[in-house]
PDB file of C-alpha atoms in Angstrom:
ATOM      1  CA  MET A   1      12.843  14.289   2.063  1.00 54.00           C
ATOM      2  CA  ASP A   2      12.932  12.769   5.542  1.00 61.00           C
ATOM      3  CA  ALA A   3      10.031  13.546   7.833  1.00 66.00           C
ATOM      4  CA  PRO A   4      10.732  14.551  11.432  1.00 68.00           C
ATOM      5  CA  ALA A   5      10.378  11.672  13.909  1.00 74.00           C
ATOM      6  CA  GLU A   6       7.463  13.356  15.703  1.00 79.00           C
ATOM      7  CA  LEU A   7       5.452  13.557  12.455  1.00 73.00           C
ATOM      8  CA  ILE A   8       6.158   9.893  11.734  1.00 69.00           C
ATOM      9  CA  ALA A   9       5.062   8.928  15.255  1.00 74.00           C
ATOM     10  CA  GLU A  10       1.893  11.013  14.924  1.00 76.00           C
ATOM     11  CA  ALA A  11       1.024   9.405  11.572  1.00 71.00           C
ATOM     12  CA  ALA A  12       1.704   5.901  12.941  1.00 73.00           C
ATOM     13  CA  ALA A  13      -0.513   6.554  15.955  1.00 74.00           C
ATOM     14  CA  GLY A  14      -3.346   7.631  13.646  1.00 66.00           C
ATOM     15  CA  GLU A  15      -2.986   4.476  11.551  1.00 74.00           C
ATOM     16  CA  LEU A  16      -3.039   2.306  14.680  1.00 74.00           C
ATOM     17  CA  ARG A  17      -6.171   4.086  15.933  1.00 76.00           C
ATOM     18  CA  ASP A  18      -7.846   3.210  12.638  1.00 66.00           C
ATOM     19  CA  VAL A  19      -6.771  -0.429  13.028  1.00 72.00           C
ATOM     20  CA  GLY A  20      -8.108  -0.494  16.597  1.00 69.00           C
ATOM     21  CA  SER A  21     -11.433   0.988  15.522  1.00 72.00           C
ATOM     22  CA  GLY A  22     -11.816  -1.545  12.700  1.00 74.00           C
ATOM     23  CA  ARG A  23     -11.515   1.052   9.903  1.00 80.00           C
ATOM     24  CA  GLN A  24      -8.555  -0.796   8.439  1.00 88.00           C
ATOM     25  CA  GLU A  25      -6.710  -4.096   8.654  1.00 88.00           C
ATOM     26  CA  LEU A  26      -3.055  -4.470   9.615  1.00 89.00           C
ATOM     27  CA  LEU A  27      -1.159  -7.486   8.290  1.00 90.00           C
ATOM     28  CA  VAL A  28       2.428  -8.075   9.384  1.00 88.00           C
ATOM     29  CA  GLU A  29       5.356 -10.322   8.572  1.00 89.00           C
ATOM     30  CA  ARG A  30       7.728 -11.316  11.339  1.00 91.00           C
ATOM     31  CA  ASP A  31      11.024 -13.129  11.413  1.00 89.00           C
ATOM     32  CA  GLY A  32      11.206 -14.548  14.901  1.00 89.00           C
ATOM     33  CA  GLY A  33      10.290 -11.616  17.090  1.00 88.00           C
ATOM     34  CA  LEU A  34      11.410  -8.982  14.586  1.00 88.00           C
ATOM     35  CA  LEU A  35       8.795  -7.093  12.571  1.00 85.00           C
ATOM     36  CA  VAL A  36      10.120  -7.112   8.985  1.00 90.00           C
ATOM     37  CA  GLY A  37       7.088  -5.886   7.023  1.00 91.00           C
ATOM     38  CA  MET A  38       3.521  -4.620   7.189  1.00 90.00           C
ATOM     39  CA  VAL A  39       0.616  -3.615   4.996  1.00 93.00           C
ATOM     40  CA  LEU A  40      -2.622  -1.766   5.697  1.00 92.00           C
ATOM     41  CA  VAL A  41      -5.895  -2.522   3.891  1.00 93.00           C
ATOM     42  CA  ARG A  42      -8.759  -0.050   4.171  1.00 88.00           C
ATOM     43  CA  GLY A  43     -12.223  -0.221   2.671  1.00 81.00           C
ATOM     44  CA  LYS A  44     -13.128   2.826   0.611  1.00 73.00           C
ATOM     45  CA  GLU A  45     -15.823   5.063   2.062  1.00 72.00           C
ATOM     46  CA  GLY A  46     -18.999   6.056   0.286  1.00 71.00           C
ATOM     47  CA  GLN A  47     -21.857   4.200  -1.316  1.00 76.00           C
ATOM     48  CA  VAL A  48     -20.357   3.990  -4.797  1.00 76.00           C
ATOM     49  CA  PHE A  49     -16.968   2.740  -3.506  1.00 75.00           C
ATOM     50  CA  ARG A  50     -17.996   0.092  -0.988  1.00 83.00           C
ATOM     51  CA  HIS A  51     -17.023  -2.740  -3.373  1.00 88.00           C
ATOM     52  CA  ARG A  52     -13.354  -1.819  -3.233  1.00 91.00           C
ATOM     53  CA  ALA A  53     -10.536  -1.426  -0.755  1.00 92.00           C
ATOM     54  CA  GLU A  54      -7.185   0.295  -0.832  1.00 93.00           C
ATOM     55  CA  VAL A  55      -3.809  -1.271  -0.128  1.00 95.00           C
ATOM     56  CA  ARG A  56      -1.991   1.293   1.960  1.00 89.00           C
ATOM     57  CA  LYS A  57       1.532   1.567   3.284  1.00 86.00           C
ATOM     58  CA  LEU A  58       3.115  -1.697   2.155  1.00 91.00           C
ATOM     59  CA  ILE A  59       6.430  -1.408   3.997  1.00 85.00           C
ATOM     60  CA  VAL A  60       9.349  -3.852   4.181  1.00 89.00           C
ATOM     61  CA  HIS A  61      12.389  -3.309   6.394  1.00 85.00           C
ATOM     62  CA  PRO A  62      15.130  -1.883   4.126  1.00 85.00           C
ATOM     63  CA  GLY A  63      17.558  -4.680   4.993  1.00 85.00           C
ATOM     64  CA  ARG A  64      14.973  -7.301   4.065  1.00 85.00           C
ATOM     65  CA  GLN A  65      13.728  -5.900   0.753  1.00 85.00           C
ATOM     66  CA  ARG A  66      13.772  -8.008  -2.419  1.00 85.00           C
ATOM     67  CA  GLY A  67      13.463 -11.235  -0.425  1.00 86.00           C
ATOM     68  CA  GLY A  68       9.782 -12.008  -1.043  1.00 91.00           C
ATOM     69  CA  ILE A  69       8.295 -10.282   1.995  1.00 93.00           C
ATOM     70  CA  GLY A  70       6.494  -7.607  -0.043  1.00 93.00           C
ATOM     71  CA  ARG A  71       5.113 -10.234  -2.426  1.00 95.00           C
ATOM     72  CA  ARG A  72       3.794 -12.327   0.485  1.00 95.00           C
ATOM     73  CA  LEU A  73       2.257  -9.314   2.213  1.00 94.00           C
ATOM     74  CA  LEU A  74       0.573  -8.173  -0.996  1.00 96.00           C
ATOM     75  CA  ALA A  75      -0.841 -11.679  -1.549  1.00 96.00           C
ATOM     76  CA  ARG A  76      -2.164 -11.710   2.023  1.00 95.00           C
ATOM     77  CA  ALA A  77      -3.753  -8.285   1.481  1.00 96.00           C
ATOM     78  CA  VAL A  78      -5.519  -9.638  -1.611  1.00 96.00           C
ATOM     79  CA  GLU A  79      -6.791 -12.675   0.327  1.00 95.00           C
ATOM     80  CA  ARG A  80      -7.949 -10.545   3.256  1.00 94.00           C
ATOM     81  CA  ALA A  81      -9.832  -8.203   0.912  1.00 94.00           C
ATOM     82  CA  ARG A  82     -11.542 -11.216  -0.672  1.00 94.00           C
ATOM     83  CA  ASP A  83     -12.448 -12.564   2.770  1.00 93.00           C
ATOM     84  CA  LEU A  84     -13.985  -9.182   3.613  1.00 90.00           C
ATOM     85  CA  GLY A  85     -16.131  -9.321   0.457  1.00 92.00           C
ATOM     86  CA  PHE A  86     -14.398  -6.687  -1.663  1.00 94.00           C
ATOM     87  CA  ARG A  87     -14.344  -7.041  -5.454  1.00 94.00           C
ATOM     88  CA  GLN A  88     -11.484  -4.686  -6.215  1.00 95.00           C
ATOM     89  CA  LEU A  89      -8.260  -3.424  -4.679  1.00 96.00           C
ATOM     90  CA  VAL A  90      -6.495  -0.186  -5.592  1.00 95.00           C
ATOM     91  CA  LEU A  91      -3.183   1.346  -4.608  1.00 96.00           C
ATOM     92  CA  ALA A  92      -0.901   4.232  -5.457  1.00 96.00           C
ATOM     93  CA  THR A  93       2.890   4.117  -5.547  1.00 95.00           C
ATOM     94  CA  ARG A  94       5.802   6.411  -6.281  1.00 93.00           C
ATOM     95  CA  GLY A  95       7.569   6.356  -9.617  1.00 95.00           C
ATOM     96  CA  GLY A  96      11.316   6.560 -10.044  1.00 92.00           C
ATOM     97  CA  THR A  97      11.720   3.325  -8.051  1.00 90.00           C
ATOM     98  CA  HIS A  98      11.296  -0.393  -8.716  1.00 90.00           C
ATOM     99  CA  LEU A  99       7.786  -0.291  -7.212  1.00 93.00           C
ATOM    100  CA  PRO A 100       5.640   0.181 -10.341  1.00 96.00           C
ATOM    101  CA  GLU A 101       7.350  -2.813 -11.944  1.00 96.00           C
ATOM    102  CA  PHE A 102       6.939  -4.824  -8.719  1.00 94.00           C
ATOM    103  CA  TYR A 103       3.158  -4.354  -8.817  1.00 96.00           C
ATOM    104  CA  ARG A 104       3.012  -5.190 -12.524  1.00 97.00           C
ATOM    105  CA  ARG A 105       4.891  -8.446 -11.865  1.00 95.00           C
ATOM    106  CA  GLN A 106       2.325  -9.319  -9.185  1.00 95.00           C
ATOM    107  CA  GLY A 107      -0.431  -9.062 -11.808  1.00 95.00           C
ATOM    108  CA  TRP A 108      -1.770  -5.626 -10.945  1.00 97.00           C
ATOM    109  CA  ALA A 109      -2.936  -3.382 -13.802  1.00 97.00           C
ATOM    110  CA  GLU A 110      -1.635   0.160 -13.982  1.00 97.00           C
ATOM    111  CA  VAL A 111      -4.741   2.285 -14.532  1.00 97.00           C
ATOM    112  CA  GLY A 112      -3.263   5.778 -14.402  1.00 96.00           C
ATOM    113  CA  ARG A 113      -0.340   8.018 -13.698  1.00 97.00           C
ATOM    114  CA  PHE A 114      -0.216  11.502 -12.219  1.00 97.00           C
ATOM    115  CA  PRO A 115       2.989  13.154 -13.523  1.00 96.00           C
ATOM    116  CA  ALA A 116       5.186  14.938 -10.958  1.00 96.00           C
ATOM    117  CA  ALA A 117       2.536  14.468  -8.254  1.00 95.00           C
ATOM    118  CA  LEU A 118       4.967  13.697  -5.439  1.00 93.00           C
ATOM    119  CA  GLN A 119       7.829  15.840  -4.207  1.00 92.00           C
ATOM    120  CA  VAL A 120      10.294  13.616  -2.380  1.00 88.00           C
ATOM    121  CA  ALA A 121      13.030  16.252  -1.977  1.00 89.00           C
ATOM    122  CA  PRO A 122      13.549  19.842  -3.055  1.00 92.00           C
ATOM    123  CA  GLY A 123      13.378  19.797  -6.848  1.00 94.00           C
ATOM    124  CA  ASP A 124      12.784  16.009  -6.976  1.00 94.00           C
ATOM    125  CA  PHE A 125       9.292  15.310  -8.294  1.00 95.00           C
ATOM    126  CA  ARG A 126       8.042  11.790  -9.025  1.00 95.00           C
ATOM    127  CA  ASP A 127       5.030  10.411 -10.833  1.00 96.00           C
ATOM    128  CA  GLU A 128       2.320   8.712  -8.796  1.00 96.00           C
ATOM    129  CA  HIS A 129       1.252   5.402 -10.386  1.00 97.00           C
ATOM    130  CA  TRP A 130      -2.233   4.010  -9.754  1.00 97.00           C
ATOM    131  CA  PHE A 131      -2.862   0.272  -9.821  1.00 97.00           C
ATOM    132  CA  GLN A 132      -5.916  -1.950  -9.597  1.00 97.00           C
ATOM    133  CA  CYS A 133      -6.473  -5.642  -8.892  1.00 96.00           C
ATOM    134  CA  GLU A 134      -9.768  -7.384  -9.657  1.00 95.00           C
ATOM    135  CA  LEU A 135     -10.642  -9.932  -7.010  1.00 94.00           C
TER     136      LEU A 135
END
């Protein structure tokens, strides 16, 4: 299900505000002047969660997928989280794609699955997979 452009722009502006305020880190991959991938890393809020961060919105340009960009961005997210003093990273991803296997190949442990948690189109429900990486 495609989101309207104005909702995408609104969500992107909110993410950039959080980067500007220091609430989250933005790591990018460029090829020359072209932005080909990005990942957001955000520390979890609350006393009992302050040892972990969340990998959010790992995105690679569709024409550049499966070329190592996602792997490099994920590795940089892990390093940045270590540098910031976190002990654990978590993420969630959509099932029905190659993504759960991608994270497994990178050494992440699948720690849970929420069946039919995501509706990507009318009548198309996907599992949400939860992963964890010990730093």
